[in-house]
């Protein structure tokens, strides 16, 4: 949701729990539960008569489990027993029908293009969810590692703080330090003798353990999903910070320019950062294209900024770099949720063409460096405009369909997380059946009821002893109706990158991480290489880099949980490989 606001800071009193006589039946508090994957989040809608326009309504939203309160709605209306509201701040809409008794509203909550069913129930003021008041015995900061399977660990912290302006009130929040996530509200916390328990509902996590005699150590178990993991928290003065030694700091030995450029195909403007080497140009140049999901220009993830590091390294070596915010992210216009990989290819081409018009850049030496989904976008862009794209660097680009990627990825990551192999096999089998319907020319609409029916049908083919567990598993719940409905997800599942790769005539460097569990090199590298060879591309090179993960960090296991705990953002060897190769394929052109 949006930025967190403490309940104690609400500026207006809450409306009454039941509609006032003569007011709209929609006036009051409405509480419901959003089921998002394996997690459940409480949502509270407050509806009041408008202070500005007689006969109209005002409204606000709380998400107590995320610590967000008092988010003002941009629009709310009730007519013919239908309630609708919208918040542009969090890209959310709702439409629902009120029952005959006027006590419940059932409808669809849509955020970022993903639709989730929800029923809102009229609730008295004294029964509304309230922020948790944490026990004084836990006041302070408690930090330690969750001991993960296969020798991995994840640093977390429980912070119990006095609320500013209310010295007798304490709030508790949870930090996942290595994942660079801070301030997740603790939704229940208690101390009974030596027994300590707290719950973080928004991530489905619970700690149960004991506190020592000195009140400096909590020792117990962290339970999340099907995993039950050891966790010891020590009382500390401050939480640890993430060290990112590769992140460059000014002053820089090159020019940094904030730019905007148009994508006429989408009628949007995109914003980014152009770095230009010192000295006389024109210079070869690269456009950086990010992986799946809304990404900023630095492809920021878990405190790492891979594109910042790549741009710095290349620019110091005499290669200009343009990195930009994805559409709908940061300073870029457009809507990310409604776009597909093909749409993102037009954004990449718009960036390339912007560089063509820059006098500092050699127009015949502009290429694309794409990471993950960016490694699929690059070839699509190159086939649309082969005269504009001089080279491609594919970092963990895929060589098979998205459906094949998801099935392999789900298996590898689950096994690395310590889930038993037999259980993983059953989960993947279920996932395979759930996605099979989309592998047709006309899958038809898939609402929540249709997905539930598909899940039940798939579960019938699972051994009885596994069914109950699978119904609660993360994998079984991972593909919600809302995800299956998004244009991006449907395109991703069915898209085969090989035809585009066969059409690429520009030089290609395809790098894969030996320990990548998201884009398995054994599954993808041979397919990418075969497609390039089949297309007659004699300037291509496919390399599996030893010891690195999906982010091209030197890693132990390759599991995503490890990304944040690794200080290195990208292995120097990978940076050097890219730089040397780009200079070699562009040196002959200018």
XYZ file of C-alpha atoms in Angstrom:
590
model
C 0.000 0.000 0.000
C 1.017 3.639 0.301
C 3.369 5.084 2.928
C 2.568 4.082 6.502
C 0.545 6.404 8.760
C 0.138 5.598 12.464
C -3.436 5.240 13.626
C -2.707 7.811 16.343
C -2.060 10.405 13.659
C -5.471 10.226 11.963
C -6.777 13.739 11.489
C -10.505 13.000 11.633
C -12.602 10.875 13.967
C -13.802 7.570 12.573
C -17.375 7.508 11.246
C -20.058 5.624 13.143
C -20.262 1.866 12.705
C -23.847 1.925 11.423
C -25.446 4.286 8.913
C -27.024 7.398 10.403
C -30.705 7.997 9.802
C -31.204 9.791 6.506
C -27.672 9.116 5.296
C -26.582 6.833 2.494
C -26.701 3.108 3.382
C -23.019 3.024 2.453
C -21.980 5.298 5.356
C -20.058 3.420 8.041
C -17.087 1.123 8.582
C -16.713 -1.855 6.213
C -14.182 -4.588 7.005
C -13.060 -7.414 4.733
C -10.194 -9.790 4.044
C -8.107 -9.845 0.876
C -6.642 -13.256 0.130
C -3.368 -12.741 -1.736
C -1.548 -15.994 -2.389
C -0.995 -17.675 0.985
C -1.510 -14.415 2.918
C -4.652 -12.717 4.161
C -4.781 -8.943 4.625
C -7.486 -7.014 6.457
C -8.951 -4.047 4.573
C -11.068 -1.363 6.272
C -13.183 1.081 4.266
C -14.479 4.194 6.083
C -17.395 5.958 4.341
C -18.716 9.362 5.469
C -20.999 12.018 3.966
C -18.980 14.521 1.957
C -18.161 17.804 3.695
C -17.939 19.570 0.335
C -20.913 18.405 -1.724
C -24.294 17.607 -0.221
C -25.533 14.129 -1.051
C -22.102 12.785 -2.036
C -19.666 10.579 -0.128
C -16.076 10.666 1.069
C -13.984 7.653 1.963
C -10.656 6.376 3.225
C -8.887 3.010 3.431
C -6.896 1.291 6.166
C -4.660 -1.729 5.691
C -3.850 -2.490 9.355
C -1.701 -5.524 8.566
C 0.535 -3.296 6.440
C 0.483 -0.377 8.897
C -1.346 1.916 6.487
C -4.191 4.067 7.814
C -6.332 6.931 6.525
C -5.581 6.713 2.784
C -8.038 9.190 1.262
C -9.975 7.922 -1.751
C -10.085 10.030 -4.923
C -13.623 8.939 -5.783
C -16.433 7.030 -4.074
C -20.068 6.644 -5.127
C -23.098 4.551 -4.163
C -26.091 4.102 -6.463
C -28.571 1.278 -7.133
C -26.981 -0.737 -4.310
C -23.606 -0.611 -6.108
C -20.566 0.867 -4.339
C -17.555 2.002 -6.346
C -14.354 3.696 -5.242
C -10.943 4.569 -6.634
C -7.518 5.536 -5.278
C -5.035 6.787 -7.849
C -2.290 6.829 -5.190
C -2.220 3.055 -4.935
C -3.723 2.309 -8.397
C -6.806 0.701 -6.844
C -10.477 0.391 -7.794
C -13.403 -1.450 -6.208
C -16.888 -2.285 -7.408
C -19.366 -4.271 -5.312
C -23.054 -4.971 -4.666
C -24.742 -4.433 -1.281
C -26.935 -7.235 0.083
C -30.611 -6.689 0.891
C -29.947 -6.251 4.617
C -27.358 -3.547 3.959
C -24.769 -5.368 6.079
C -22.358 -6.668 3.410
C -20.912 -5.519 0.085
C -19.454 -8.195 -2.201
C -17.292 -7.246 -5.152
C -13.850 -7.037 -6.704
C -10.801 -5.138 -5.435
C -8.417 -4.353 -8.303
C -4.875 -3.082 -7.787
C -2.249 -2.750 -10.501
C -4.442 -4.699 -12.926
C -4.918 -7.624 -10.512
C -8.469 -8.367 -9.396
C -9.252 -10.014 -6.053
C -12.727 -10.884 -4.727
C -13.651 -9.471 -1.316
C -16.711 -9.119 0.900
C -16.888 -6.020 3.120
C -19.017 -6.304 6.262
C -20.511 -3.367 8.167
C -18.655 -3.237 11.501
C -19.202 -1.182 14.694
C -16.467 1.227 15.715
C -15.499 -0.726 18.819
C -14.868 -3.858 16.741
C -12.497 -2.305 14.203
C -8.903 -3.586 13.936
C -6.538 -1.480 16.057
C -2.746 -1.149 16.025
C -1.102 -3.617 18.417
C 0.224 -2.251 21.717
C 3.470 -4.172 22.285
C 4.583 -5.322 25.768
C 7.118 -3.145 27.584
C 9.295 -6.213 28.259
C 10.222 -6.305 24.565
C 11.009 -2.610 24.169
C 14.121 -2.284 21.991
C 15.687 -3.912 18.942
C 16.048 -7.688 18.613
C 18.108 -9.008 15.709
C 19.236 -12.404 14.474
C 19.355 -14.818 11.528
C 16.579 -17.140 10.456
C 18.460 -20.382 9.838
C 17.370 -21.509 6.385
C 17.856 -24.939 4.800
C 21.090 -25.817 3.018
C 23.190 -23.613 5.309
C 21.603 -20.307 4.295
C 20.467 -17.586 6.682
C 18.406 -14.405 6.530
C 18.956 -11.543 8.981
C 15.759 -10.165 10.511
C 14.870 -7.830 13.357
C 11.963 -7.186 15.702
C 11.731 -3.521 16.674
C 9.509 -2.466 19.575
C 9.340 1.329 19.816
C 7.490 3.950 21.829
C 5.011 5.833 19.671
C 6.011 9.482 19.311
C 3.690 11.710 21.330
C 2.256 8.733 23.237
C 4.904 7.465 25.694
C 2.652 4.741 27.115
C 1.966 3.220 23.682
C 4.406 0.917 21.934
C 4.331 -0.439 18.403
C 6.191 -3.429 17.001
C 7.529 -3.808 13.467
C 9.520 -6.482 11.684
C 12.500 -5.926 9.361
C 13.968 -8.338 6.838
C 17.425 -6.784 6.759
C 18.972 -8.776 3.929
C 15.890 -8.217 1.778
C 15.969 -4.458 2.503
C 12.368 -4.521 3.776
C 11.657 -2.448 6.885
C 8.716 -1.633 9.101
C 6.356 -4.555 8.419
C 3.680 -4.252 11.114
C 3.577 -6.943 13.791
C -0.105 -7.831 14.090
C 0.006 -9.747 17.382
C 2.637 -9.862 20.133
C 2.614 -11.201 23.674
C 4.817 -12.137 26.632
C 3.517 -14.657 29.160
C 6.183 -15.503 31.711
C 9.124 -16.582 29.573
C 6.972 -17.403 26.540
C 7.118 -14.899 23.665
C 4.971 -14.960 20.559
C 4.530 -12.515 17.690
C 2.830 -12.659 14.314
C 3.464 -10.774 11.065
C 0.228 -11.420 9.221
C 1.059 -9.707 5.928
C 3.874 -12.203 5.242
C 2.278 -15.181 6.979
C 5.059 -15.462 9.591
C 4.935 -16.367 13.295
C 7.621 -16.560 16.006
C 7.198 -18.655 19.143
C 9.948 -18.942 21.724
C 11.285 -17.874 25.098
C 13.075 -14.880 26.583
C 16.109 -15.434 28.836
C 16.492 -14.279 32.433
C 18.496 -11.198 31.422
C 15.860 -10.205 28.834
C 18.531 -9.908 26.136
C 17.815 -12.982 24.032
C 14.773 -14.536 22.329
C 15.161 -18.125 21.202
C 12.570 -20.129 19.302
C 11.105 -21.065 15.934
C 10.014 -18.963 12.958
C 7.115 -20.527 11.044
C 6.226 -19.362 7.541
C 4.244 -21.333 4.995
C 5.220 -24.980 5.553
C 8.664 -24.158 6.963
C 9.540 -24.221 10.669
C 12.976 -22.646 11.136
C 15.262 -21.839 14.102
C 15.485 -18.158 15.020
C 17.472 -16.549 17.847
C 17.151 -12.789 18.342
C 19.686 -10.841 20.409
C 18.966 -7.410 21.856
C 21.117 -4.832 20.027
C 21.587 -1.073 19.968
C 20.834 -0.755 16.229
C 19.973 -2.973 13.291
C 22.728 -3.938 10.874
C 22.989 -2.060 7.625
C 23.451 -3.417 4.135
C 26.882 -2.851 2.654
C 26.940 -2.347 -1.106
C 30.619 -1.602 -1.840
C 30.195 -1.600 -5.624
C 27.693 1.251 -5.669
C 29.576 4.201 -7.175
C 29.647 7.524 -5.404
C 30.235 11.004 -6.860
C 32.165 12.783 -8.107
C 32.093 10.690 -11.290
C 34.725 10.847 -14.045
C 31.983 11.183 -16.652
C 28.889 13.254 -17.448
C 25.560 12.344 -15.829
C 22.438 13.743 -17.490
C 18.779 13.280 -16.552
C 16.764 12.819 -19.749
C 13.253 12.171 -21.016
C 12.285 10.672 -24.363
C 9.068 9.767 -26.131
C 7.691 6.406 -27.152
C 5.274 7.377 -29.936
C 3.981 3.804 -30.222
C 2.587 3.995 -26.680
C 2.121 7.782 -26.578
C 4.109 8.032 -23.365
C 7.266 9.749 -22.149
C 9.972 7.768 -20.387
C 12.579 9.170 -17.995
C 16.097 7.993 -17.386
C 19.758 8.749 -16.804
C 22.323 9.049 -19.573
C 25.998 8.685 -18.661
C 28.563 9.903 -21.206
C 32.317 9.158 -21.085
C 34.861 11.932 -20.867
C 36.644 12.967 -24.020
C 35.710 13.294 -27.647
C 32.941 11.105 -29.018
C 31.041 9.762 -30.636
C 30.930 6.773 -28.281
C 29.357 3.331 -28.557
C 26.298 3.115 -26.350
C 24.066 0.633 -24.551
C 20.448 0.794 -23.406
C 19.793 -1.177 -20.211
C 16.484 -3.084 -20.120
C 15.248 -4.536 -16.836
C 13.658 -7.827 -15.868
C 10.021 -8.593 -15.067
C 7.925 -6.463 -12.757
C 7.942 -2.678 -12.312
C 11.607 -1.642 -12.086
C 13.326 1.684 -11.623
C 16.250 2.784 -13.768
C 18.789 1.150 -11.444
C 16.855 -2.170 -11.382
C 16.904 -1.791 -7.588
C 16.452 -5.065 -5.734
C 17.168 -5.874 -2.079
C 19.381 -2.827 -1.676
C 21.363 -3.647 -4.812
C 21.396 -1.396 -7.880
C 22.744 -3.614 -10.676
C 22.102 -1.151 -13.505
C 23.850 1.663 -11.618
C 26.902 -0.569 -11.241
C 26.827 -1.685 -14.893
C 26.376 1.872 -16.153
C 29.278 3.129 -14.051
C 31.600 0.340 -15.198
C 30.789 0.693 -18.899
C 30.925 4.491 -18.931
C 34.346 4.505 -17.272
C 35.413 2.185 -20.116
C 34.240 4.590 -22.833
C 30.711 3.278 -23.468
C 27.720 5.606 -23.060
C 24.775 4.118 -21.153
C 21.075 4.988 -20.979
C 19.067 3.405 -18.186
C 15.426 4.349 -17.651
C 12.453 3.812 -15.355
C 9.992 1.232 -16.628
C 6.731 2.684 -17.904
C 4.524 3.614 -14.943
C 7.517 3.657 -12.567
C 9.360 6.645 -11.118
C 9.311 9.571 -13.526
C 8.136 7.531 -16.537
C 4.587 7.742 -17.853
C 2.309 4.911 -18.892
C 0.762 1.911 -17.172
C 3.035 -1.025 -16.404
C 0.257 -3.405 -15.339
C -1.547 -3.353 -18.694
C 1.579 -3.827 -20.849
C 3.174 -6.988 -22.239
C 6.746 -7.920 -23.138
C 6.059 -6.767 -26.708
C 5.013 -3.361 -25.406
C 8.216 -3.102 -23.381
C 10.155 -3.814 -26.586
C 8.757 -0.561 -28.032
C 10.050 1.268 -24.941
C 13.523 -0.195 -25.518
C 13.445 0.864 -29.179
C 12.352 4.378 -28.190
C 15.449 4.557 -25.969
C 17.686 3.354 -28.807
C 16.250 5.936 -31.197
C 16.705 8.673 -28.617
C 20.412 7.821 -28.529
C 20.546 7.925 -32.338
C 19.806 11.640 -32.117
C 22.540 12.371 -29.595
C 25.696 13.824 -31.187
C 27.885 12.225 -28.475
C 26.768 8.722 -29.537
C 27.875 6.711 -32.559
C 24.530 5.769 -34.191
C 25.928 2.618 -35.784
C 27.134 1.295 -32.395
C 24.052 1.332 -30.155
C 23.014 -1.922 -28.503
C 20.747 -3.311 -25.808
C 21.750 -5.034 -22.577
C 18.768 -6.907 -21.160
C 18.523 -8.764 -17.861
C 16.068 -11.655 -17.384
C 12.873 -10.540 -19.177
C 15.056 -7.785 -20.640
C 16.926 -10.621 -22.354
C 13.663 -11.467 -24.133
C 12.821 -7.838 -24.877
C 16.207 -7.221 -26.547
C 15.761 -9.756 -29.381
C 12.166 -8.616 -29.942
C 13.383 -5.025 -30.329
C 16.241 -6.086 -32.595
C 13.908 -7.950 -34.951
C 11.567 -4.970 -35.139
C 14.401 -2.589 -36.094
C 17.563 -4.508 -37.077
C 19.073 -1.369 -38.597
C 18.940 0.409 -35.220
C 20.252 -2.264 -32.828
C 23.966 -2.961 -33.344
C 24.469 -5.598 -30.620
C 22.717 -7.494 -27.835
C 23.932 -8.599 -24.412
C 21.481 -11.058 -22.847
C 21.938 -11.539 -19.094
C 19.924 -14.605 -18.060
C 17.642 -14.256 -21.066
C 15.274 -17.161 -21.573
C 15.353 -19.768 -24.332
C 12.036 -21.547 -23.667
C 8.430 -20.511 -23.017
C 7.436 -18.725 -19.844
C 5.369 -21.711 -18.772
C 8.463 -23.925 -18.928
C 10.432 -21.282 -17.011
C 7.860 -21.134 -14.194
C 7.673 -24.897 -13.777
C 11.452 -25.339 -13.592
C 11.939 -22.221 -11.466
C 9.275 -23.279 -8.970
C 10.910 -26.666 -8.551
C 14.476 -25.397 -8.143
C 13.612 -22.614 -5.689
C 11.340 -24.839 -3.603
C 14.046 -27.505 -3.326
C 16.607 -24.848 -2.356
C 14.179 -23.669 0.331
C 14.259 -27.085 1.960
C 10.830 -28.359 0.854
C 10.920 -32.171 0.487
C 11.382 -33.401 -3.091
C 8.184 -35.477 -3.118
C 6.194 -32.439 -1.998
C 7.846 -30.249 -4.647
C 7.026 -32.756 -7.383
C 3.352 -32.681 -6.384
C 3.315 -28.877 -6.283
C 4.861 -28.618 -9.739
C 2.364 -31.147 -11.082
C -0.471 -28.983 -9.759
C 1.107 -25.838 -11.187
C 1.488 -27.533 -14.561
C -2.194 -28.378 -14.676
C -3.253 -24.913 -13.543
C -1.301 -23.268 -16.378
C -2.216 -25.791 -19.057
C -5.438 -24.020 -19.978
C -3.534 -20.910 -20.962
C -1.467 -22.847 -23.478
C -4.244 -22.557 -26.062
C -5.165 -19.987 -28.681
C -8.308 -18.967 -26.785
C -8.082 -19.703 -23.044
C -11.184 -17.615 -22.353
C -11.847 -15.572 -19.227
C -10.494 -16.955 -15.966
C -12.301 -15.426 -13.015
C -11.864 -16.559 -9.414
C -14.527 -19.269 -9.760
C -12.878 -20.650 -12.909
C -9.465 -20.794 -11.239
C -10.958 -22.491 -8.161
C -12.565 -25.076 -10.446
C -9.250 -25.655 -12.226
C -7.433 -26.062 -8.904
C -9.993 -28.576 -7.642
C -9.779 -30.508 -10.906
C -5.988 -30.569 -10.713
C -6.035 -31.645 -7.061
C -8.122 -34.674 -7.971
C -5.066 -36.045 -9.738
C -2.861 -35.630 -6.657
C -2.306 -38.436 -4.180
C -4.795 -38.081 -1.261
C -2.055 -37.788 1.367
C -0.748 -34.626 -0.352
C -4.017 -32.819 -1.109
C -4.629 -31.045 2.191
C -1.079 -29.709 2.341
C -1.158 -28.565 -1.284
C -4.378 -26.635 -0.787
C -2.467 -24.504 1.708
C 0.844 -24.373 -0.150
C 2.416 -21.280 -1.629
C 2.789 -22.901 -5.028
C -0.837 -23.960 -5.282
C -1.933 -20.436 -4.391
C 0.718 -18.622 -6.417
C -1.369 -18.286 -9.558
C -4.419 -16.295 -8.566
C -7.229 -15.427 -10.947
C -5.953 -11.859 -11.047
C -2.496 -12.941 -12.231
C -3.922 -15.223 -14.885
C -6.002 -12.324 -16.211
C -3.120 -9.887 -16.721
C -2.031 -9.364 -20.338
C 1.632 -9.630 -19.320
C 1.258 -12.985 -17.591
C -0.711 -14.549 -20.421
C 1.829 -13.362 -22.977
C 4.744 -14.484 -20.816
C 3.406 -18.026 -20.342
C 2.978 -18.643 -24.066
C 5.774 -16.608 -25.622
C 8.584 -18.629 -27.190
C 11.751 -16.497 -27.518
C 13.429 -18.797 -30.050
C 11.816 -17.436 -33.251
C 13.031 -13.912 -32.429
C 16.515 -15.213 -31.580
C 16.684 -16.968 -34.961
C 15.988 -13.634 -36.663
C 18.674 -11.633 -34.855
C 21.545 -10.734 -37.184
C 23.436 -8.441 -34.785
C 26.246 -9.813 -32.582
C 24.932 -11.452 -29.402
C 26.630 -12.164 -26.073
C 24.387 -14.400 -23.933
C 25.548 -14.896 -20.328
C 23.996 -17.302 -17.835
C 24.733 -17.885 -14.156
C 25.765 -21.412 -13.273
C 23.792 -21.156 -10.006
C 20.750 -19.340 -11.438
C 17.555 -20.930 -10.060
C 15.211 -18.501 -11.824
C 16.484 -18.996 -15.369
C 18.077 -22.425 -15.248
C 21.202 -22.434 -17.471
C 20.800 -26.137 -18.275
C 17.301 -25.467 -19.578
C 17.958 -22.183 -21.384
C 21.571 -21.773 -22.538
C 21.462 -24.666 -25.087
C 18.172 -23.398 -26.519
C 19.471 -19.840 -26.931
C 22.652 -21.105 -28.577
C 20.759 -23.460 -30.888
C 18.362 -20.707 -31.987
C 21.199 -18.300 -32.771
C 23.060 -20.979 -34.761
C 19.890 -21.982 -36.608
C 19.437 -18.359 -37.661
C 22.950 -18.233 -39.059
C 24.261 -15.750 -36.487
C 28.024 -16.264 -36.603
C 28.757 -13.389 -34.215
C 27.076 -14.916 -31.184
C 28.633 -16.212 -28.000
C 26.888 -18.133 -25.208
C 28.671 -18.454 -21.854
C 27.634 -20.052 -18.558
C 29.541 -18.080 -15.917
C 30.754 -20.333 -13.065
C 29.553 -19.710 -9.513
C 27.089 -16.853 -10.099
C 23.338 -16.580 -9.539
C 20.464 -14.888 -11.393
C 21.795 -11.441 -10.452
C 25.309 -12.523 -11.498
C 26.592 -12.332 -7.934
C 29.098 -14.911 -6.751
C 26.864 -17.135 -4.638
C 26.742 -20.240 -2.474
C 23.388 -21.769 -3.419
C 21.864 -19.411 -5.975
C 18.595 -19.175 -3.999
C 16.773 -15.799 -4.212
C 16.811 -15.552 -0.406
C 20.575 -15.242 -0.676
C 20.592 -12.170 -2.954
C 20.277 -9.544 -0.226
C 22.855 -11.052 2.107
C 25.563 -10.969 -0.578
C 27.447 -7.677 -0.503
C 28.575 -7.954 -4.119
C 26.074 -6.490 -6.601
C 27.524 -8.064 -9.738
C 30.677 -10.135 -10.198
C 33.616 -8.105 -11.589
C 34.323 -10.894 -14.083
C 30.843 -10.421 -15.589
C 31.350 -6.667 -15.864
C 34.699 -7.190 -17.570
C 33.277 -9.794 -19.985
C 30.551 -7.391 -21.099
C 32.891 -4.442 -21.458
C 35.552 -6.296 -23.451
C 32.993 -7.887 -25.760
C 31.103 -4.638 -26.468
C 34.327 -2.800 -27.247
C 35.390 -5.604 -29.600
C 32.145 -5.662 -31.625
C 31.849 -1.873 -31.865
C 35.502 -0.927 -32.460
C 35.297 -1.837 -36.142
C 32.303 0.438 -36.733
C 33.738 3.807 -35.780
